[in-house]
Every structure is written in C-alpha cells, then in structure tokens.
Amino acid sequence: MKAAYYKEEEIKKVLNEKLAFSLAKKVFWLISQKKTAMPPKIYLNLPRLSKGAPGDFRAMPAYIGGMGNGVCGIKWVSVFPSNPRLNLPTVIATILLNSKKTGALLAIFEGNHITAMRTGAAAAVATHTLANPKPHKLSIIGAGFQAEYQLHAMTNLYAFDEIGVWGFVKGESRRFCERLSGEHLSLRPYEDIKSCVLSADIIVTCTPSRRPLLKKE
Amino acid sequence: MKAAYYKEEEIKKVLNEKLAFSLAKKVFWLISQKKTAMPPKIYLNLPRLSKGAPGDFRAMPAYIGGMGNGVCGIKWVSVFPSNPRLNLPTVIATILLNSKKTGALLAIFEGNHITAMRTGAAAAVATHTLANPKPHKLSIIGAGFQAEYQLHAMTNLYAFDEIGVWGFVKGESRRFCERLSGEHLSLRPYEDIKSCVLSADIIVTCTPSRRPLLKKE
C-alpha cells in the first residue's frame, strides 16, 4: 500500500494558527502527563564530513500517546543557511507518520509549513500561559521567514496597539512591515533594536544569531 | 518540487544480488577510507511507551562520500515481530534521499527489498573476503524472510554441492527447500541443527533468536 503524500499547499489549507495553537497546547499537556516520547535528536553534520556541504540534518523521532490511538513517526529536517541565495528555504523538513500497531508507513508530509506553524504555536502557548494577559505592545526581533509565523501566532491571541519589528539587515524590517501591513495595521518597523523593545509587553526573538542582540540594562 | 517515490516492485527490477554485492563492497571500502558517516541510531521503543504496541522504530541517518557527489539521507525502519500473523513483514523500512547541497528531499524509497538485499550483500562481502575460497557446503540457520536473501547472496558467489537449511519451527526448513528447490537443486532441509552444520564450510545464521542455537563442541 502506497502511503499518502501531502504537499505544502494542501497542508496550508487545513493547518492554521488556531489549530496549531490548540494542538501545541494539548501536546504540551500530554508531555507533562508523560504520555509522549522524543529521544534526543541525531545530527548528521555534513560540513564536517564533506567539503562544500553547507548544512546539516537532524532526525527527530517521536511518539504521542493520548491522542486517538497514539501517533508515531519522525521528522527529518535539514538546515542549510546558504539556501536563501538559491531561492530555497533554509529549513527543509519531511515528516513520516507510521502505524503504532504494525510500523507501516501511513503518510509523508512536506514539513516546512508544519515546522514553522509548530514553532509559532509553541511560542504562543508559552506566551499565553506566562505573559501579561492584556499586552499592548509586541516586539519582534528578526524579520525573516519565522517572524511572519510568529506574528500570525501572536496576533491570533491578542489585539496589540503596536507591533514593533527589528531586522538585522538594514531595510528588512521596513519591507517586512510593508508586505504585511494590509493584515496588521499596527505594524511598525524600527532601525534601532533598543527603541524597538522599549515598553514592549512581549518580545519574540526569531533570529539565528549566535551572539546576544538584546541586553538587560 | 515533489520528490520521486519508488515502490518495492520498481526497486526489485533494478536491485539484484550482483549490484547489491558490488555496492556493499564499495561502501565497506569507503568506510575504511573514513569517507562515510553513520551516527548511532535512535530507537523509539513503543512497548515501553504504549501498551499494546508490539514493536519499535529505528532512525538511521547516513552520509556516503566518494560516490558521485556524495549521498545522504535516512532509513526509518520498524521491527514488529508479531506482523507475520497479520500477513505483514516484520521489518518495514522507508528510505529518504536528500541533496547534500541544499538538503532538499530528492527521493522516497520503500525500503524492505533494499534492507534485505543489503543484509544479504554484507554477509556475502564478509564471506567472500574471509572464507575458504572453494566452499562445498553452505548451512543456513533460520528459514524465514532473510534466509532467502542470504541464499541468493551466497549462491551468487559460489556453486555449492549442498545447501543445508535448518529452521526453528518444525517443517519450516522443508517448506523453504521445496519452495526454492527449482532454482537451487542442492537444497536440503534438516530437522536437526547439529547435522545441518556438520562439515559445512560456511554457516549463515539468520534468526532473531536471543539465545545461542549453535555451540562449539
């Protein structure tokens, strides 16, 4: 039996912020009930192995009990930071879903939208649980692919008076705000990270930076 | 771009013992040259997690340098020993192949034939390298799915005068030999493991037994 194959477009039709939020919330609860398992991921570090290979892969198997009959499978995801130069996404993910009764492969998902939605939803669940329940200003540090998902995940929860955006590359935050201002009128680009986070109730960081961009003062 | 999907039937048309042997030999050589990488596999042990789940999964990422531009990907394989009762194979494998330049998914393979062929070929390469170059008698301990692949891998290398087969379940070795005797006239079933291995030049064991079946006497 050939497994079902779900393309990105089909997944986008059904997986929205509301569904991602409720699923992420449920799964966090199941984790606290010890009904899930996610062994430490394995890295396949290509740059160490092969000259000229600019990225690596991660294998992430998981089991979720307590949802229907239980769900198991794996995400196999690559991170190639130089991909945007080739007009390809940095992160490319494939998700396999299997029967927990026989091991048979049930479905294959193109996993980029799911990955981005899940990341946004995880931040939204944490924020909803921990943050001030009536926030006025959201600040987003980073104006790339994931920033848009974070924006949607947060505006699904709250009506902000202002959403400040700061990007590492000059002009990036302005382009981000112009592109998305039709949906989110309160978007405001900042060229200076300090003013961006000033008086923010919630700060979302989504940059791949390995050095601190924000400092407590 | 949708990745190519290769079904078992298509793979069987192109992957035979000769090709599997030459590929396995080449890859063993590349391993000795440190041109490959295979991080320790991750287990997703379902029986520990979920009552009634009778099997587990293994995630096996790998990179092979020195073949074309380099090959990378993962095998995701389940082992459910109770599957034969449901007329399903014990081992069910899916293999994903990715670009080492961008991480993009290139192809999805149903992996059962590849897994069985590779296992047979690995034993054949080891035997060809280490065993007596003119063997007369082969003994196969175990008469299940993998036994047939081992038989084909070995008879691809040598013309045996006799091939003895012993199976754990009574009558299993007789049925195995009857089914395959058209191709291999020298097949002979044994009901007694000791006589089966007597005067054998090569002994192949392919049983999932966790206790010793053969003892040095």
XYZ file of C-alpha atoms in Angstrom:
434
model
C 0.000 0.000 0.000
C 1.425 3.338 -1.024
C 1.482 5.934 1.750
C -0.433 9.195 1.295
C 1.746 12.157 0.231
C 0.720 15.630 1.419
C 2.143 18.635 -0.367
C 2.733 22.008 1.267
C -0.276 23.625 -0.471
C -2.698 21.007 0.847
C -1.321 21.290 4.380
C -1.654 25.102 4.281
C -5.370 24.703 3.562
C -6.015 22.863 6.827
C -3.300 23.894 9.282
C -3.924 27.432 10.559
C -2.852 29.326 13.719
C -5.940 28.315 15.732
C -5.474 24.604 15.062
C -1.699 24.782 15.620
C -2.264 26.593 18.938
C -4.792 24.074 20.248
C -2.643 21.102 19.155
C 0.555 22.566 20.657
C -1.304 23.255 23.919
C -2.656 19.710 24.030
C 0.743 18.171 23.299
C 2.492 20.273 25.987
C -0.116 18.961 28.417
C 0.484 15.365 27.237
C 4.246 15.887 27.739
C 3.542 16.922 31.353
C 1.492 13.718 31.734
C 4.489 11.687 30.452
C 2.402 10.380 27.543
C 4.887 11.365 24.862
C 8.440 10.416 23.915
C 11.019 12.287 21.907
C 14.513 10.726 22.120
C 17.446 13.160 21.687
C 17.785 14.029 18.007
C 20.677 12.748 15.871
C 22.703 15.232 13.858
C 24.265 14.402 10.524
C 26.843 17.167 10.332
C 27.753 17.415 6.635
C 30.270 20.291 6.764
C 32.466 18.142 8.996
C 32.185 15.272 6.519
C 32.135 16.808 3.109
C 33.863 19.926 1.828
C 31.400 22.334 0.314
C 28.303 20.906 2.012
C 26.893 23.986 3.734
C 24.397 22.430 6.143
C 23.315 19.596 8.358
C 20.419 17.241 9.005
C 18.540 16.281 12.177
C 16.496 13.117 12.757
C 13.669 13.612 15.272
C 11.543 10.550 16.048
C 8.601 10.968 18.411
C 5.606 9.247 19.906
C 2.474 10.972 21.208
C 0.145 8.908 23.359
C -3.246 10.141 24.488
C -4.331 11.409 21.047
C -6.637 8.895 19.404
C -4.799 5.597 19.328
C -1.387 7.235 19.553
C 0.754 8.755 16.841
C 4.351 7.972 15.942
C 6.802 8.967 13.290
C 9.817 11.050 12.507
C 10.790 14.474 11.233
C 13.900 14.561 9.051
C 14.970 18.147 8.665
C 17.890 19.962 7.078
C 19.249 23.393 7.935
C 21.255 24.994 5.105
C 21.790 28.694 5.944
C 23.001 29.496 2.411
C 19.784 28.235 0.752
C 18.058 31.652 0.518
C 20.742 32.654 -2.030
C 19.376 29.803 -4.185
C 15.773 30.887 -3.546
C 15.248 27.847 -1.327
C 14.141 27.815 2.322
C 16.880 27.473 4.948
C 14.955 24.697 6.692
C 13.587 21.784 4.655
C 11.601 19.151 6.528
C 9.923 15.853 5.707
C 7.626 14.140 8.205
C 6.777 10.432 8.142
C 3.795 9.097 10.066
C 3.568 5.395 10.942
C 1.110 2.941 12.417
C 1.926 2.157 16.029
C 0.289 -1.259 15.558
C 2.363 -2.521 12.605
C 5.033 0.103 11.893
C 3.608 0.573 8.376
C 4.177 3.957 6.754
C 0.854 5.803 6.644
C 1.711 9.245 5.316
C 4.503 11.528 4.092
C 4.215 15.279 4.714
C 6.235 18.110 3.250
C 7.136 19.564 6.630
C 8.085 23.247 6.217
C 4.680 24.783 6.972
C 4.120 22.337 9.856
C 7.568 23.183 11.295
C 7.009 26.945 11.081
C 3.441 26.696 12.447
C 4.549 24.495 15.336
C 7.369 26.881 16.236
C 4.953 29.827 16.189
C 2.348 27.899 18.178
C 4.859 26.786 20.831
C 5.821 30.443 21.437
C 2.136 31.411 21.507
C 1.256 28.731 24.091
C 4.196 29.769 26.306
C 3.231 33.440 25.985
C -0.431 32.784 26.679
C 0.482 30.824 29.802
C 3.164 33.145 31.186
C 2.695 36.685 29.868
C 0.632 39.664 30.982
C -2.919 38.802 29.841
C -3.527 42.256 28.327
C -0.391 43.151 26.372
C -0.288 46.377 24.364
C 3.000 46.211 22.525
C 4.630 43.230 20.814
C 8.232 43.442 19.618
C 9.597 41.007 17.069
C 13.373 40.726 16.780
C 14.181 39.183 13.423
C 12.269 39.807 10.182
C 12.739 36.563 8.254
C 10.601 33.541 7.424
C 9.817 32.563 11.022
C 8.954 36.177 12.002
C 5.829 36.020 9.875
C 4.685 32.809 11.559
C 5.386 34.321 14.996
C 3.400 37.421 14.027
C 0.407 35.333 12.975
C 0.632 33.086 16.038
C 0.677 36.125 18.385
C -1.993 38.209 16.616
C -4.215 35.141 16.700
C -4.139 35.536 20.509
C -4.041 39.292 21.147
C -5.063 42.619 19.621
C -1.911 44.750 20.025
C -1.823 48.536 19.874
C 1.611 48.307 18.307
C 3.828 45.615 16.816
C 7.444 46.726 16.510
C 9.757 44.846 14.156
C 13.540 44.969 14.036
C 15.649 43.054 11.483
C 19.382 42.510 11.345
C 19.683 43.556 7.689
C 19.091 47.259 7.033
C 15.661 47.934 5.471
C 14.487 44.364 6.235
C 12.021 45.393 8.948
C 10.536 48.119 6.707
C 9.979 45.627 3.864
C 8.509 43.120 6.316
C 6.026 45.699 7.661
C 5.076 46.967 4.200
C 4.440 43.443 2.990
C 2.235 42.519 5.959
C 0.653 45.857 6.912
C -2.548 45.087 4.991
C -3.363 42.402 7.536
C -1.794 44.029 10.588
C -2.294 47.791 10.648
C -0.342 48.305 13.852
C 2.996 47.101 12.388
C 5.920 49.483 12.802
C 9.485 48.959 11.576
C 12.433 50.013 13.744
C 16.007 50.624 12.667
C 17.197 50.555 16.286
C 16.761 47.424 18.418
C 16.671 49.327 21.724
C 13.737 51.550 20.760
C 12.002 48.517 19.253
C 11.827 46.682 22.566
C 11.180 49.793 24.723
C 7.879 49.449 26.639
C 7.138 46.104 24.940
C 4.917 43.711 26.888
C 6.036 40.721 24.831
C 9.324 40.276 22.954
C 9.652 37.488 20.404
C 13.160 36.703 19.179
C 13.471 34.783 15.949
C 16.970 35.183 14.596
C 19.622 32.511 14.046
C 22.152 34.807 15.775
C 24.755 33.087 17.935
C 25.664 36.265 19.841
C 23.321 38.293 22.091
C 21.458 41.070 20.291
C 19.417 42.179 23.304
C 20.876 43.083 26.689
C 19.146 43.733 30.004
C 20.068 47.299 31.041
C 9.149 20.027 -6.233
C 7.672 16.683 -5.316
C 10.260 14.007 -4.554
C 10.295 10.806 -6.614
C 8.575 7.824 -4.930
C 9.943 4.345 -5.659
C 7.740 1.364 -4.914
C 9.054 -2.083 -3.981
C 8.220 -3.566 -7.422
C 10.254 -0.943 -9.273
C 13.213 -1.367 -6.925
C 13.126 -5.165 -7.390
C 13.530 -4.676 -11.141
C 16.886 -2.920 -10.754
C 18.434 -4.090 -7.460
C 19.739 -7.655 -7.773
C 22.406 -9.648 -5.871
C 25.257 -8.658 -8.197
C 24.577 -4.936 -7.856
C 23.990 -5.211 -4.082
C 27.285 -7.108 -3.691
C 29.348 -4.591 -5.660
C 27.741 -1.627 -3.842
C 28.208 -3.191 -0.401
C 31.847 -3.943 -1.229
C 32.447 -0.381 -2.399
C 30.790 1.126 0.678
C 32.794 -1.106 3.073
C 35.908 0.192 1.337
C 34.690 3.814 1.672
C 34.058 3.193 5.394
C 37.698 2.059 5.750
C 38.728 5.296 4.000
C 36.668 7.309 6.530
C 34.540 8.765 3.745
C 31.222 7.797 5.294
C 29.304 8.705 8.432
C 26.586 6.835 10.258
C 25.798 8.305 13.699
C 24.484 5.814 16.291
C 20.850 5.040 15.526
C 17.993 6.319 17.719
C 15.407 3.860 18.990
C 11.779 4.769 19.537
C 10.783 1.950 21.852
C 6.989 1.802 21.657
C 6.298 -1.123 24.008
C 7.848 0.918 26.822
C 5.613 3.857 25.916
C 2.335 2.423 24.821
C 0.527 -0.679 25.997
C -0.259 -2.988 23.137
C 2.317 -1.547 20.729
C 4.301 -4.649 19.779
C 7.372 -3.129 18.155
C 9.874 -0.335 17.836
C 11.396 2.058 15.320
C 14.991 2.959 14.483
C 16.210 6.146 12.793
C 19.429 5.649 10.802
C 20.877 8.733 9.098
C 23.975 8.307 6.959
C 26.330 10.049 4.585
C 28.446 8.361 1.921
C 31.230 10.406 0.382
C 33.285 9.206 -2.579
C 30.280 8.081 -4.659
C 29.435 10.703 -7.261
C 28.896 13.964 -5.420
C 28.080 12.227 -2.144
C 24.829 10.740 -0.937
C 22.927 11.472 2.255
C 19.655 10.508 3.802
C 17.973 8.373 6.404
C 16.388 4.970 6.858
C 13.391 4.878 9.191
C 12.625 1.276 9.987
C 10.219 -0.542 12.253
C 10.561 -4.032 13.707
C 7.225 -5.583 14.760
C 7.787 -9.315 15.412
C 4.044 -10.029 15.509
C 3.420 -8.657 11.986
C 3.618 -12.025 10.175
C 0.371 -13.018 11.963
C -1.228 -10.070 10.113
C 0.418 -11.089 6.819
C 2.762 -8.111 7.047
C 6.575 -8.153 7.063
C 8.294 -7.959 10.471
C 10.596 -5.201 9.208
C 9.113 -2.187 7.389
C 11.543 0.420 6.107
C 11.325 3.781 4.371
C 14.434 5.467 2.956
C 14.706 9.193 2.244
C 17.455 10.538 -0.001
C 18.449 14.213 0.148
C 20.626 16.684 -1.700
C 23.862 17.343 0.155
C 23.959 20.809 -1.433
C 20.562 22.115 -0.284
C 19.046 19.444 1.972
C 16.085 19.125 -0.410
C 14.283 15.771 -0.457
C 15.124 14.000 -3.715
C 13.524 10.578 -3.391
C 11.481 8.280 -1.153
C 12.079 4.517 -1.352
C 10.015 1.688 0.061
C 12.939 0.106 1.867
C 12.176 -3.583 2.539
C 13.858 -5.064 -0.532
C 16.838 -2.700 -0.147
C 17.181 -3.653 3.543
C 17.057 -7.403 2.848
C 19.403 -7.132 -0.166
C 21.890 -5.039 1.807
C 21.873 -7.510 4.703
C 22.460 -10.401 2.294
C 25.186 -8.488 0.437
C 27.010 -7.518 3.655
C 27.216 -11.188 4.648
C 28.330 -12.106 1.115
C 31.123 -9.489 1.108
C 32.347 -10.643 4.531
C 32.231 -14.289 3.427
C 33.986 -13.589 0.140
C 36.747 -11.750 1.998
C 37.223 -14.164 4.901
C 36.034 -17.653 3.975
C 37.639 -20.635 2.264
C 37.602 -19.662 -1.454
C 36.258 -23.061 -2.571
C 33.423 -23.942 -0.190
C 31.391 -27.100 -0.776
C 28.683 -26.935 1.847
C 26.638 -23.949 2.973
C 24.429 -24.192 6.060
C 21.675 -21.710 6.685
C 20.284 -21.485 10.215
C 16.884 -19.843 10.048
C 14.332 -20.324 7.280
C 12.431 -17.037 7.239
C 12.351 -13.939 5.051
C 16.034 -13.066 5.366
C 17.137 -16.691 4.730
C 16.014 -16.410 1.128
C 18.050 -13.227 0.617
C 21.094 -14.866 2.248
C 20.668 -17.901 -0.018
C 20.592 -15.720 -3.128
C 23.513 -13.583 -1.953
C 25.657 -16.691 -1.309
C 24.700 -18.640 -4.429
C 25.518 -15.537 -6.439
C 29.118 -16.068 -5.271
C 29.609 -19.848 -5.089
C 28.356 -23.106 -6.624
C 27.766 -25.295 -3.541
C 27.488 -29.074 -3.602
C 24.991 -28.875 -0.777
C 22.996 -26.199 0.978
C 21.620 -27.370 4.311
C 18.739 -25.457 5.879
C 17.507 -25.638 9.465
C 14.521 -23.690 10.794
C 13.295 -23.203 14.330
C 9.687 -24.146 13.525
C 9.141 -27.830 12.656
C 8.640 -28.360 8.920
C 9.795 -24.807 8.123
C 13.093 -25.865 6.514
C 11.307 -28.495 4.361
C 8.814 -25.905 3.090
C 11.654 -23.451 2.457
C 13.598 -26.022 0.411
C 10.520 -27.146 -1.540
C 9.645 -23.574 -2.422
C 13.150 -22.696 -3.628
C 14.426 -26.045 -4.984
C 13.571 -25.125 -8.592
C 16.333 -22.536 -8.536
C 18.731 -24.299 -6.159
C 18.832 -28.046 -6.718
C 21.302 -28.702 -3.950
C 18.965 -27.502 -1.154
C 18.441 -29.959 1.704
C 16.230 -29.469 4.765
C 17.432 -30.646 8.180
C 15.338 -31.296 11.258
C 18.447 -31.361 13.448
C 20.679 -28.306 13.748
C 23.809 -30.315 14.563
C 23.698 -32.434 11.422
C 22.845 -29.339 9.403
C 26.116 -27.613 10.261
C 28.279 -30.773 10.180
C 31.098 -30.430 7.597
C 29.778 -27.017 6.486
C 32.368 -24.629 5.027
C 30.136 -21.604 5.570
C 27.389 -21.159 8.176
C 24.923 -18.292 7.819
C 22.751 -17.544 10.834
C 19.622 -15.519 10.249
C 17.307 -15.946 13.180
C 16.098 -13.307 15.637
C 16.950 -15.729 18.486
C 18.286 -14.133 21.658
C 19.774 -17.374 22.983
C 22.537 -19.430 21.350
C 21.271 -22.117 18.960
C 24.722 -23.284 17.857
C 27.504 -24.334 20.221
C 31.152 -25.087 19.521
C 31.718 -28.696 20.587
